[in-house]
Amino acid sequence: MDEYEGHLTTLSLPALLAEPGALQTQAHHLTSSLTSLTHTSYPTFLSLHRTTAALTTSLSSLASSLSDLISTSLPALQDATAAWNTRTTDILRERSKARLVLDHHDKIKDLLDIPIFIDSCVRNGYFQEALALSSHVGVMAARPGAPPIIASVHAEVEGAIAQMLIVLLGTLNEPGRKLPALWKAVNFLRKMEAFAPGKDKSEHGISGLITDEASSEELLALAFLSGRLSCLTSALEPISRDIHRLTNSTTDEAPSLGIPKLSDRDKEDIARFLKKYIDVWREGAYDILTQYSTIFLEQHPHPHPTSPILASKSPTHQRRSSVQLTSPPQHPAPTPAPSLLPFLSPHLLSQLLPLLQSTLPLLPLPFISSILTQLTYCATAFTRVGLDFRGLVGTLVSSAVATSVRQSLQEIELLLPENSSNKSSGKVRSFCERKPSEWLVVSSVVDAPPAPAQVQTPPHIPPQMLASYPPLAKYTNAVLGVLNALRLLAPIGILYELVGMIDETLGRAGEELMGYLKGFVGKDKEESEVKVSRAVGEAYFQVLVPFVRRALVEGVYGVPISELGELGVDGEERLKKVLEEWEEVIST
């Protein structure tokens, strides 16, 4: 309006006067235009009216919805968004971890498989690889900030290495193991420092045998010896039980000796088991001594060969190349421990000598001779390893020979019925009631019994005249049987003891014979019986006794009996006393 008013002010008067007419003309023109527009575009106006009404309603609804959205929905959405963020944070964190695990799946699997690999190596004997894997895990566990999974794997690895320690210690206690396997086991025990100071020794089975001052090498040597000795003991126990079963199978004992009486079959079985025992002991003890000396007393550094597991390039090894094994640290050669041989040797001998001491006296002399040959070979073999026990064997065998000879001589009886094994006193009494001419001399020489000859026979040939006296000949043969068995094994150190035994046996038989002959010698006795009795006594005391003594001293030992001299033992005194009593009987 202001613009139009400003326009009017610019018009001239005629123009200004003509302005109302122009305005009226324009009004008529606009009215006709609007009328025409109305007639031609009325549908559009109707639609516009409806649309305007609808738009007004929609704008009102939109204003209401916007008001509700601002006042109600948006705060609720904000709260829900905050709650969703809270709920999804942990899930996203776990998903991140899972994604990280998937990204490092091969490495983690390699790490988790290490305890399985170590267990497999232990079961298959690849101990070097097991130690390398263990060292690798130990290095990872020692790093600052190591994840918990490393600690878990390290704990499992320590359990597998403990199982490896049990396997290696079991090797030391396993029968039949030879030097290479034991050498390998001991070297790996050294690498594992299983007996290092401060470690628990109870699991090794030697806690009661050690002191705090013992070095690791001494403890390892003690564990080695303990295991090998247990194997030897387990191998010897069944044989020892068989021997003790046979020796304890009877309660009868030899008089004055305390030695059980055994049958010939039992003696053969005892000798067979004793030979087997000596063989097993010899092999086991020799192995222990040589193995101990080689492993602990002759230590030399040996390069460790490359294991076939680490040298091979299998697909599994190539796929799991992410695990880089760290070789275990190379330890210097251990300082050799003081030798335990001075303690080992007596212990080994204690498993043999007591059994020999209790068993050898039970055996006949031929068995003792064969066993001595075996023991001599055994002791000679042990001299190469510094265990020469031939002196101890000699003492044991000498004592056993003396005991066997004493037992054999005590079993010889003079006045027993011929062809009878019954040694009851009743049989002896009934036999002694017979006259000397009926059994002491052959019937063809009863009237003129042979007298002792002045010529001495060789010590290994019995006097011929003893054949005329069957009981004396039988007795001589029994004694010579013992001496012939002694000839195979006659220890020089027991010569005087054996002479005393022979004198004791001859004196006992002489007392028995003289006690019988006294009843037939006298002035009021039959002359023929007196003659036979005197002849029998002279044959025994002047022929049999000197011959048997020479058969032992000169025939068995080759020593002139004149050089023997006086012994001063009980048997010699008993024989002299019997000879003196017989001289008195003859003189009266």
Coordinates of C-alpha atoms in Angstrom, one line a residue:
M1 CA 0.0 0.0 0.0
D2 CA 2.8 2.4 0.8
E3 CA 4.4 1.5 -2.5
Y4 CA 1.2 2.3 -4.4
E5 CA 0.7 5.6 -2.5
G6 CA 4.3 6.4 -3.5
H7 CA 3.4 5.6 -7.1
L8 CA 0.4 8.0 -7.1
T9 CA 2.5 10.8 -6.0
T10 CA 4.5 10.4 -9.1
L11 CA 1.6 10.6 -11.5
S12 CA 0.5 13.8 -13.3
L13 CA -2.9 15.3 -12.7
P14 CA -4.4 13.9 -15.9
A15 CA -3.0 10.5 -15.1
L16 CA -4.2 10.9 -11.6
L17 CA -7.7 11.8 -12.7
A18 CA -7.7 8.9 -15.1
E19 CA -6.5 6.5 -12.4
P20 CA -10.0 5.7 -11.0
G21 CA -11.2 4.6 -14.3
A22 CA -8.1 2.5 -14.9
L23 CA -8.6 0.9 -11.5
Q24 CA -12.3 0.2 -12.3
T25 CA -11.4 -1.3 -15.7
Q26 CA -8.8 -3.6 -14.0
A27 CA -11.4 -4.6 -11.3
H28 CA -13.9 -5.6 -14.0
H29 CA -11.2 -7.4 -15.9
L30 CA -10.1 -9.3 -12.7
T31 CA -13.8 -10.1 -11.8
S32 CA -14.4 -11.6 -15.2
S33 CA -11.1 -13.5 -15.0
L34 CA -12.1 -14.9 -11.6
T35 CA -15.5 -15.8 -12.8
S36 CA -14.1 -17.6 -15.7
L37 CA -11.5 -19.3 -13.5
T38 CA -14.2 -20.3 -11.1
H39 CA -16.3 -21.8 -13.8
T40 CA -13.4 -23.6 -15.3
S41 CA -11.4 -24.7 -12.2
Y42 CA -14.0 -25.3 -9.5
P43 CA -13.0 -29.0 -9.0
T44 CA -9.6 -27.8 -8.1
F45 CA -11.0 -25.4 -5.6
L46 CA -13.1 -28.1 -4.0
S47 CA -10.1 -30.5 -3.8
L48 CA -8.1 -27.7 -2.4
H49 CA -10.7 -27.1 0.2
R50 CA -10.8 -30.7 1.2
T51 CA -7.0 -30.9 1.2
T52 CA -6.7 -27.8 3.3
A53 CA -9.2 -29.3 5.8
A54 CA -7.3 -32.6 5.9
L55 CA -4.0 -30.7 6.2
T56 CA -5.3 -28.8 9.1
T57 CA -6.3 -32.0 10.8
S58 CA -3.0 -33.7 10.0
L59 CA -1.0 -30.7 11.3
S60 CA -3.0 -30.9 14.5
S61 CA -2.3 -34.7 14.8
L62 CA 1.3 -34.1 13.9
A63 CA 1.6 -31.5 16.6
S64 CA 0.1 -33.9 19.1
S65 CA 2.4 -36.8 18.0
L66 CA 5.4 -34.6 18.1
S67 CA 4.5 -33.5 21.6
D68 CA 4.1 -37.1 22.7
L69 CA 7.4 -38.0 21.0
I70 CA 9.3 -35.3 22.7
S71 CA 7.7 -35.7 26.1
T72 CA 7.4 -39.6 26.3
S73 CA 9.0 -41.6 23.5
L74 CA 12.3 -39.9 23.3
P75 CA 13.1 -40.3 27.1
A76 CA 12.0 -43.9 26.9
L77 CA 14.3 -44.4 23.9
Q78 CA 17.1 -42.8 25.6
D79 CA 16.6 -45.1 28.7
A80 CA 16.4 -48.2 26.4
T81 CA 19.5 -47.2 24.6
A82 CA 21.4 -46.8 27.8
A83 CA 20.1 -50.2 29.0
W84 CA 21.1 -51.8 25.7
N85 CA 24.6 -50.4 25.9
T86 CA 24.9 -51.9 29.4
R87 CA 23.6 -55.3 28.3
T88 CA 25.8 -55.6 25.2
T89 CA 29.1 -54.4 26.8
D90 CA 29.8 -57.8 28.3
I91 CA 28.7 -59.6 25.2
L92 CA 30.9 -57.5 23.0
R93 CA 33.8 -58.1 25.4
E94 CA 33.3 -61.9 25.2
R95 CA 32.9 -61.7 21.4
S96 CA 36.1 -59.8 21.3
K97 CA 37.8 -62.5 23.4
A98 CA 36.3 -65.2 21.2
R99 CA 37.5 -63.4 18.1
L100 CA 41.0 -63.1 19.6
V101 CA 40.9 -66.9 20.4
L102 CA 39.9 -67.7 16.9
D103 CA 42.6 -65.5 15.5
H104 CA 45.2 -67.3 17.6
H105 CA 43.6 -70.7 17.5
D106 CA 46.7 -72.6 16.1
K107 CA 49.0 -71.1 18.7
I108 CA 46.7 -71.8 21.6
K109 CA 46.1 -75.4 20.4
D110 CA 49.9 -76.0 20.1
L111 CA 50.3 -74.7 23.7
L112 CA 47.5 -76.8 25.1
D113 CA 48.9 -79.9 23.3
I114 CA 52.3 -79.6 25.0
P115 CA 51.3 -81.7 28.1
I116 CA 49.9 -84.4 25.7
F117 CA 53.1 -84.3 23.7
I118 CA 55.2 -84.7 26.9
D119 CA 53.0 -87.6 28.1
S120 CA 53.4 -89.3 24.7
C121 CA 57.2 -88.7 24.7
V122 CA 57.4 -90.2 28.2
R123 CA 55.4 -93.3 27.3
N124 CA 57.5 -93.9 24.2
G125 CA 60.9 -93.2 25.8
Y126 CA 61.7 -89.8 24.2
F127 CA 62.8 -88.2 27.4
Q128 CA 65.0 -85.6 25.8
E129 CA 62.0 -84.2 23.9
A130 CA 59.9 -84.2 27.0
L131 CA 62.6 -82.2 28.9
A132 CA 62.8 -79.7 25.9
L133 CA 59.1 -79.1 26.0
S134 CA 59.1 -78.7 29.7
S135 CA 61.9 -76.2 29.5
H136 CA 60.0 -74.3 26.8
V137 CA 56.9 -74.1 29.0
G138 CA 59.0 -73.1 32.0
V139 CA 60.5 -70.2 30.2
M140 CA 57.1 -68.9 29.2
A141 CA 55.7 -69.3 32.7
A142 CA 58.7 -67.3 34.1
R143 CA 57.9 -64.3 32.0
P144 CA 56.4 -61.3 33.8
G145 CA 52.7 -61.0 33.2
A146 CA 52.2 -64.5 31.9
P147 CA 48.5 -65.3 31.2
P148 CA 46.8 -67.8 33.5
I149 CA 46.6 -70.4 30.7
I150 CA 50.4 -70.6 30.8
A151 CA 50.3 -71.3 34.6
S152 CA 47.7 -74.1 34.0
V153 CA 49.7 -75.7 31.2
H154 CA 52.8 -75.4 33.3
A155 CA 51.1 -77.3 36.2
E156 CA 50.0 -80.0 33.8
V157 CA 53.6 -80.2 32.4
E158 CA 55.0 -80.6 35.9
G159 CA 52.6 -83.5 36.4
A160 CA 53.8 -85.1 33.2
I161 CA 57.4 -84.6 34.2
A162 CA 56.6 -86.2 37.6
Q163 CA 55.3 -89.2 35.8
M164 CA 58.5 -89.2 33.8
L165 CA 60.4 -89.3 37.0
I166 CA 58.4 -92.3 38.2
V167 CA 59.1 -94.0 34.9
L168 CA 62.9 -93.4 35.2
L169 CA 62.9 -94.6 38.8
G170 CA 60.9 -97.6 37.8
T171 CA 63.6 -98.4 35.2
L172 CA 66.1 -98.6 38.0
N173 CA 63.8 -101.1 39.8
E174 CA 62.9 -103.2 36.7
P175 CA 64.5 -106.6 36.4
G176 CA 66.4 -107.5 33.3
R177 CA 67.5 -104.0 32.5
K178 CA 71.0 -103.8 30.9
L179 CA 73.6 -101.1 31.0
P180 CA 72.4 -98.9 28.1
A181 CA 68.9 -98.5 29.5
L182 CA 70.2 -97.8 33.0
W183 CA 72.8 -95.4 31.7
K184 CA 70.1 -93.5 29.9
A185 CA 67.8 -93.4 32.9
V186 CA 70.5 -92.2 35.3
N187 CA 71.6 -89.4 32.9
F188 CA 68.1 -88.1 32.6
L189 CA 67.7 -88.2 36.3
R190 CA 70.8 -86.1 36.5
K191 CA 69.3 -83.6 34.0
M192 CA 66.0 -83.5 36.0
E193 CA 68.0 -82.8 39.2
A194 CA 65.6 -85.3 40.9
F195 CA 67.9 -85.5 43.9
A196 CA 68.9 -81.9 44.2
P197 CA 69.2 -80.4 47.7
G198 CA 65.9 -79.3 49.1
K199 CA 63.8 -81.7 47.2
D200 CA 61.5 -84.3 48.8
K201 CA 63.2 -87.7 48.7
S202 CA 60.2 -89.7 50.1
E203 CA 58.8 -90.4 46.6
H204 CA 62.2 -92.0 45.6
G205 CA 62.0 -94.6 48.3
I206 CA 65.3 -93.7 50.0
S207 CA 64.2 -91.2 52.6
G208 CA 65.3 -93.5 55.4
L209 CA 68.7 -94.1 53.9
I210 CA 70.1 -90.5 53.5
T211 CA 71.3 -87.6 55.4
D212 CA 71.0 -83.9 54.7
E213 CA 74.8 -83.7 53.9
A214 CA 74.5 -86.2 51.1
S215 CA 75.1 -84.8 47.6
S216 CA 72.7 -85.3 44.7
E217 CA 75.1 -87.7 43.0
E218 CA 75.4 -89.8 46.1
L219 CA 71.6 -89.9 46.4
L220 CA 71.3 -90.9 42.8
A221 CA 73.9 -93.7 43.2
L222 CA 72.0 -94.8 46.3
A223 CA 68.7 -94.9 44.5
F224 CA 70.4 -96.8 41.6
L225 CA 71.8 -99.4 44.0
S226 CA 68.6 -99.7 45.9
G227 CA 66.7 -100.5 42.8
R228 CA 69.1 -103.0 41.4
L229 CA 69.5 -104.7 44.7
S230 CA 65.8 -105.1 45.0
C231 CA 65.7 -106.8 41.6
L232 CA 68.5 -109.1 42.7
T233 CA 66.7 -109.9 45.9
S234 CA 63.4 -110.6 44.1
A235 CA 65.3 -113.0 41.8
L236 CA 66.9 -114.8 44.7
E237 CA 63.9 -115.1 47.0
P238 CA 62.1 -117.9 45.2
I239 CA 65.3 -120.1 45.1
S240 CA 66.0 -119.3 48.7
R241 CA 62.4 -120.3 49.7
D242 CA 62.9 -123.6 47.9
I243 CA 66.1 -124.3 49.8
H244 CA 64.7 -123.4 53.2
R245 CA 61.6 -125.5 52.4
L246 CA 63.8 -128.5 51.8
T247 CA 66.1 -127.9 54.8
N248 CA 63.0 -127.5 57.1
S249 CA 61.1 -130.5 55.7
T250 CA 62.3 -132.8 58.5
T251 CA 62.6 -132.4 62.2
D252 CA 65.2 -135.2 62.7
E253 CA 68.6 -134.0 63.5
A254 CA 72.0 -135.6 63.5
P255 CA 73.3 -136.3 67.0
S256 CA 75.6 -133.7 68.5
L257 CA 75.5 -131.6 65.2
G258 CA 72.0 -130.1 65.2
I259 CA 71.8 -130.7 61.4
P260 CA 68.6 -132.0 59.9
K261 CA 68.7 -135.5 58.4
L262 CA 67.7 -135.3 54.7
S263 CA 67.1 -137.9 52.1
D264 CA 69.4 -138.3 49.2
R265 CA 66.7 -136.8 46.9
D266 CA 66.4 -133.8 49.1
K267 CA 70.2 -133.3 49.2
E268 CA 70.3 -133.5 45.4
D269 CA 67.5 -130.9 45.2
I270 CA 69.3 -128.6 47.7
A271 CA 72.5 -128.9 45.7
R272 CA 70.7 -128.1 42.4
F273 CA 68.9 -125.1 43.9
L274 CA 72.1 -123.9 45.5
K275 CA 73.9 -124.0 42.2
K276 CA 71.0 -122.1 40.6
Y277 CA 71.1 -119.6 43.5
I278 CA 74.9 -119.0 43.0
D279 CA 74.4 -118.5 39.2
V280 CA 71.6 -116.0 39.7
W281 CA 73.6 -114.2 42.4
R282 CA 76.8 -114.2 40.3
E283 CA 75.0 -112.7 37.2
G284 CA 73.0 -110.1 39.3
A285 CA 75.9 -109.0 41.5
Y286 CA 78.3 -108.8 38.6
D287 CA 75.9 -106.7 36.6
I288 CA 75.3 -104.4 39.6
L289 CA 79.0 -103.9 40.2
T290 CA 79.9 -103.3 36.5
Q291 CA 76.9 -101.0 35.9
Y292 CA 77.6 -99.0 39.0
S293 CA 81.3 -98.6 38.1
T294 CA 80.5 -97.6 34.5
I295 CA 77.8 -95.1 35.3
F296 CA 79.1 -93.5 38.5
L297 CA 82.9 -94.1 38.6
E298 CA 83.8 -93.7 34.9
Q299 CA 81.9 -90.6 33.9
H300 CA 82.7 -89.1 30.5
P301 CA 80.7 -86.5 28.6
H302 CA 78.8 -87.9 25.7
P303 CA 77.1 -85.8 23.0
H304 CA 73.4 -86.2 23.0
P305 CA 72.2 -87.5 19.6
T306 CA 69.5 -85.6 17.8
S307 CA 66.2 -87.2 18.5
P308 CA 64.3 -88.6 15.5
I309 CA 61.2 -86.7 16.7
L310 CA 62.9 -83.3 16.5
A311 CA 64.8 -84.2 13.3
S312 CA 61.8 -85.4 11.4
K313 CA 59.7 -83.0 9.3
S314 CA 56.3 -84.5 9.6
P315 CA 53.2 -82.7 8.5
T316 CA 52.2 -82.3 12.1
H317 CA 55.6 -80.8 12.9
Q318 CA 55.3 -78.3 10.0
R319 CA 51.7 -77.3 10.9
R320 CA 52.6 -76.7 14.5
S321 CA 55.7 -74.6 13.8
S322 CA 54.4 -71.9 16.1
V323 CA 55.8 -73.7 19.1
Q324 CA 59.6 -73.1 19.2
L325 CA 61.2 -75.5 21.6
T326 CA 63.8 -74.3 23.9
S327 CA 66.6 -76.8 24.5
P328 CA 67.1 -77.6 28.2
P329 CA 70.1 -76.0 29.8
Q330 CA 73.3 -78.1 29.4
H331 CA 74.5 -79.0 32.9
P332 CA 78.2 -79.6 33.5
A333 CA 79.3 -83.1 34.2
P334 CA 78.5 -84.0 37.8
T335 CA 81.3 -84.4 40.3
P336 CA 81.8 -88.2 40.9
A337 CA 80.4 -89.2 44.3
P338 CA 82.5 -91.1 46.7
S339 CA 82.5 -94.8 45.8
L340 CA 79.8 -96.9 47.5
L341 CA 81.6 -100.1 46.6
P342 CA 83.0 -100.6 50.2
F343 CA 79.4 -100.7 51.4
L344 CA 78.0 -102.5 48.4
S345 CA 80.4 -105.5 48.4
P346 CA 79.6 -106.6 52.0
H347 CA 75.9 -106.3 51.2
L348 CA 76.2 -108.5 48.1
L349 CA 78.2 -111.1 50.0
S350 CA 75.6 -111.1 52.8
Q351 CA 73.1 -112.4 50.3
L352 CA 75.4 -115.4 49.5
L353 CA 77.6 -116.3 52.4
P354 CA 75.0 -116.9 55.1
L355 CA 73.1 -119.2 52.8
L356 CA 76.3 -121.1 52.0
Q357 CA 77.2 -121.3 55.7
S358 CA 73.8 -122.9 56.6
T359 CA 73.4 -125.1 53.5
L360 CA 76.8 -126.5 52.6
P361 CA 77.1 -128.7 55.8
L362 CA 73.9 -130.4 54.7
L363 CA 75.4 -131.7 51.4
P364 CA 77.5 -134.8 50.8
L365 CA 81.2 -134.2 49.9
P366 CA 80.8 -134.8 46.1
F367 CA 78.1 -132.0 45.9
I368 CA 80.3 -129.7 48.0
S369 CA 83.2 -130.3 45.5
S370 CA 81.1 -129.3 42.5
I371 CA 79.8 -126.3 44.3
L372 CA 83.3 -125.2 45.3
T373 CA 84.3 -125.4 41.6
Q374 CA 81.4 -123.1 40.8
L375 CA 82.2 -120.7 43.7
T376 CA 85.9 -120.6 42.6
Y377 CA 84.9 -119.6 39.1
C378 CA 82.5 -117.0 40.5
A379 CA 85.1 -115.5 42.9
T380 CA 87.7 -115.5 40.1
A381 CA 85.3 -113.6 37.9
F382 CA 84.6 -111.1 40.6
T383 CA 88.3 -110.3 41.0
R384 CA 88.1 -108.2 37.8
V385 CA 85.7 -105.8 39.5
G386 CA 87.6 -105.8 42.8
L387 CA 85.5 -108.3 44.8
D388 CA 87.7 -111.2 45.5
F389 CA 86.1 -113.4 48.2
R390 CA 88.0 -116.6 47.6
G391 CA 89.3 -116.4 51.1
L392 CA 85.8 -116.4 52.6
V393 CA 84.7 -119.2 50.4
G394 CA 87.7 -121.3 51.5
T395 CA 86.7 -120.9 55.2
L396 CA 83.1 -121.7 54.5
V397 CA 83.9 -124.8 52.4
S398 CA 86.5 -126.0 55.0
S399 CA 83.9 -125.8 57.7
A400 CA 81.3 -127.5 55.6
V401 CA 83.6 -130.3 54.7
A402 CA 84.5 -130.8 58.3
T403 CA 80.8 -130.9 59.2
S404 CA 79.9 -133.3 56.4
V405 CA 82.8 -135.6 57.3
R406 CA 81.8 -135.6 60.9
Q407 CA 78.2 -136.4 60.0
S408 CA 79.2 -139.2 57.7
L409 CA 81.5 -140.7 60.3
Q410 CA 78.9 -140.5 62.9
E411 CA 76.5 -142.5 60.7
I412 CA 78.9 -145.4 60.5
E413 CA 78.2 -148.1 63.1
L414 CA 80.3 -151.2 63.7
L415 CA 78.0 -153.6 65.5
L416 CA 74.9 -153.4 63.4
P417 CA 73.1 -156.5 61.9
E418 CA 74.2 -157.1 58.3
N419 CA 71.6 -156.2 55.6
S420 CA 69.5 -154.3 58.2
S421 CA 68.7 -150.6 58.2
N422 CA 67.1 -150.6 61.6
K423 CA 69.3 -149.0 64.2
S424 CA 67.1 -149.6 67.2
S425 CA 68.8 -150.6 70.4
G426 CA 66.7 -153.8 70.5
K427 CA 68.4 -155.1 67.3
V428 CA 71.8 -154.3 68.7
R429 CA 71.2 -156.3 71.9
S430 CA 69.9 -159.3 70.2
F431 CA 72.9 -159.2 67.8
C432 CA 75.4 -158.9 70.6
E433 CA 74.2 -162.1 72.2
R434 CA 75.8 -164.0 69.4
K435 CA 79.3 -165.4 69.8
P436 CA 82.2 -163.8 68.0
S437 CA 82.9 -166.9 66.0
E438 CA 79.4 -166.8 64.6
W439 CA 79.7 -163.4 62.9
L440 CA 83.0 -161.6 63.5
V441 CA 85.1 -164.0 61.4
V442 CA 84.5 -166.2 58.4
S443 CA 83.8 -169.8 59.1
S444 CA 86.8 -171.1 57.2
V445 CA 89.3 -169.5 59.6
V446 CA 87.5 -169.9 62.9
D447 CA 90.1 -172.4 64.1
A448 CA 93.1 -170.3 63.1
P449 CA 92.2 -166.6 62.8
P450 CA 94.8 -164.7 60.8
A451 CA 97.2 -162.6 62.8
P452 CA 98.3 -159.1 62.0
A453 CA 101.2 -158.9 59.5
Q454 CA 104.2 -156.7 60.0
V455 CA 104.3 -155.4 56.4
Q456 CA 102.4 -152.2 55.9
T457 CA 100.2 -151.9 52.9
P458 CA 99.9 -148.7 50.8
P459 CA 97.6 -146.2 52.4
H460 CA 95.0 -146.6 49.6
I461 CA 94.9 -150.4 49.7
P462 CA 93.2 -152.0 52.7
P463 CA 95.1 -154.9 54.4
Q464 CA 94.0 -158.3 53.0
M465 CA 93.6 -159.9 56.4
L466 CA 90.6 -157.7 57.1
A467 CA 88.6 -159.7 54.6
S468 CA 88.6 -162.6 57.1
Y469 CA 86.6 -160.3 59.5
P470 CA 83.5 -159.2 57.6
P471 CA 82.2 -156.6 60.1
L472 CA 85.7 -155.0 60.2
A473 CA 85.9 -155.1 56.4
K474 CA 82.5 -153.6 56.1
Y475 CA 83.4 -150.9 58.6
T476 CA 86.7 -150.2 56.8
N477 CA 84.9 -149.9 53.5
A478 CA 82.4 -147.4 55.0
V479 CA 85.2 -145.2 56.4
L480 CA 87.2 -145.5 53.1
G481 CA 84.0 -144.4 51.3
V482 CA 84.0 -141.2 53.3
L483 CA 87.8 -140.7 52.7
N484 CA 87.4 -141.3 49.0
A485 CA 84.7 -138.6 48.9
L486 CA 87.1 -136.4 50.9
R487 CA 89.8 -136.9 48.4
L488 CA 88.0 -134.8 45.9
L489 CA 88.0 -131.8 48.3
A490 CA 90.4 -132.0 51.1
P491 CA 91.2 -128.5 52.7
I492 CA 94.6 -128.5 54.2
G493 CA 93.5 -126.2 57.1
I494 CA 91.2 -128.9 58.6
L495 CA 93.7 -131.8 58.5
Y496 CA 94.2 -131.9 62.3
E497 CA 90.5 -131.5 62.8
L498 CA 89.8 -134.5 60.5
V499 CA 92.4 -136.6 62.3
G500 CA 90.7 -135.8 65.5
M501 CA 87.3 -136.9 64.0
I502 CA 88.8 -140.1 62.7
D503 CA 90.3 -140.8 66.1
E504 CA 87.0 -140.0 67.7
T505 CA 85.2 -142.4 65.4
L506 CA 87.7 -145.2 65.8
G507 CA 87.7 -144.7 69.6
R508 CA 83.9 -144.8 69.7
A509 CA 83.8 -148.0 67.6
G510 CA 86.7 -149.4 69.6
E511 CA 84.8 -148.9 72.9
E512 CA 81.8 -150.6 71.4
L513 CA 83.8 -153.5 70.1
M514 CA 85.8 -153.9 73.3
G515 CA 82.7 -153.8 75.4
Y516 CA 81.3 -156.7 73.4
L517 CA 84.6 -158.7 73.4
K518 CA 85.1 -158.4 77.1
G519 CA 82.2 -160.8 77.6
F520 CA 84.1 -163.6 75.7
V521 CA 87.7 -163.0 77.1
G522 CA 88.6 -164.7 80.4
K523 CA 89.9 -167.8 82.1
D524 CA 86.4 -169.4 82.3
K525 CA 85.5 -168.7 78.7
E526 CA 85.7 -171.1 75.8
E527 CA 89.1 -171.2 74.3
S528 CA 87.9 -170.9 70.7
E529 CA 85.9 -167.8 71.5
V530 CA 88.8 -166.3 73.4
K531 CA 91.1 -166.9 70.4
V532 CA 88.6 -165.3 68.0
S533 CA 88.0 -162.4 70.3
R534 CA 91.7 -161.7 70.7
A535 CA 92.2 -162.0 66.9
V536 CA 89.4 -159.6 66.2
G537 CA 90.7 -157.1 68.7
E538 CA 94.2 -157.3 67.4
A539 CA 92.9 -156.9 63.8
Y540 CA 90.9 -153.8 64.8
F541 CA 93.4 -152.1 67.0
Q542 CA 96.7 -153.1 65.3
V543 CA 95.6 -153.2 61.7
L544 CA 92.4 -151.3 61.0
V545 CA 93.1 -148.3 63.3
P546 CA 96.6 -147.6 61.9
F547 CA 95.5 -148.2 58.3
V548 CA 92.5 -145.8 58.6
R549 CA 94.7 -143.1 60.1
R550 CA 97.3 -143.5 57.4
A551 CA 94.6 -143.6 54.7
L552 CA 93.5 -140.1 55.8
V553 CA 96.9 -138.5 56.5
E554 CA 99.0 -140.1 53.8
G555 CA 96.4 -141.3 51.3
V556 CA 94.3 -138.2 51.2
Y557 CA 96.7 -135.4 52.2
G558 CA 100.1 -137.0 51.2
V559 CA 101.7 -136.1 54.6
P560 CA 103.8 -138.8 56.3
I561 CA 102.0 -139.8 59.4
S562 CA 105.3 -139.7 61.3
E563 CA 105.4 -135.9 60.9
L564 CA 101.9 -135.5 62.3
G565 CA 103.0 -135.7 65.9
E566 CA 100.8 -135.3 69.0
L567 CA 97.6 -133.4 68.3
G568 CA 96.2 -133.1 71.9
V569 CA 92.6 -133.3 70.7
D570 CA 89.8 -135.2 72.5
G571 CA 89.5 -137.8 69.8
E572 CA 93.2 -138.7 70.0
E573 CA 93.0 -139.0 73.8
R574 CA 89.9 -141.2 73.5
L575 CA 91.6 -143.5 71.0
K576 CA 94.7 -143.8 73.2
K577 CA 92.5 -144.6 76.2
V578 CA 90.7 -147.4 74.3
L579 CA 94.0 -148.9 73.2
E580 CA 95.3 -148.9 76.7
E581 CA 92.2 -150.5 78.0
W582 CA 92.4 -153.2 75.3
E583 CA 96.0 -153.9 76.3
E584 CA 94.9 -154.3 79.9
V585 CA 92.1 -156.7 78.7
I586 CA 94.6 -158.8 76.7
S587 CA 97.2 -158.9 79.5
T588 CA 94.7 -160.1 82.0

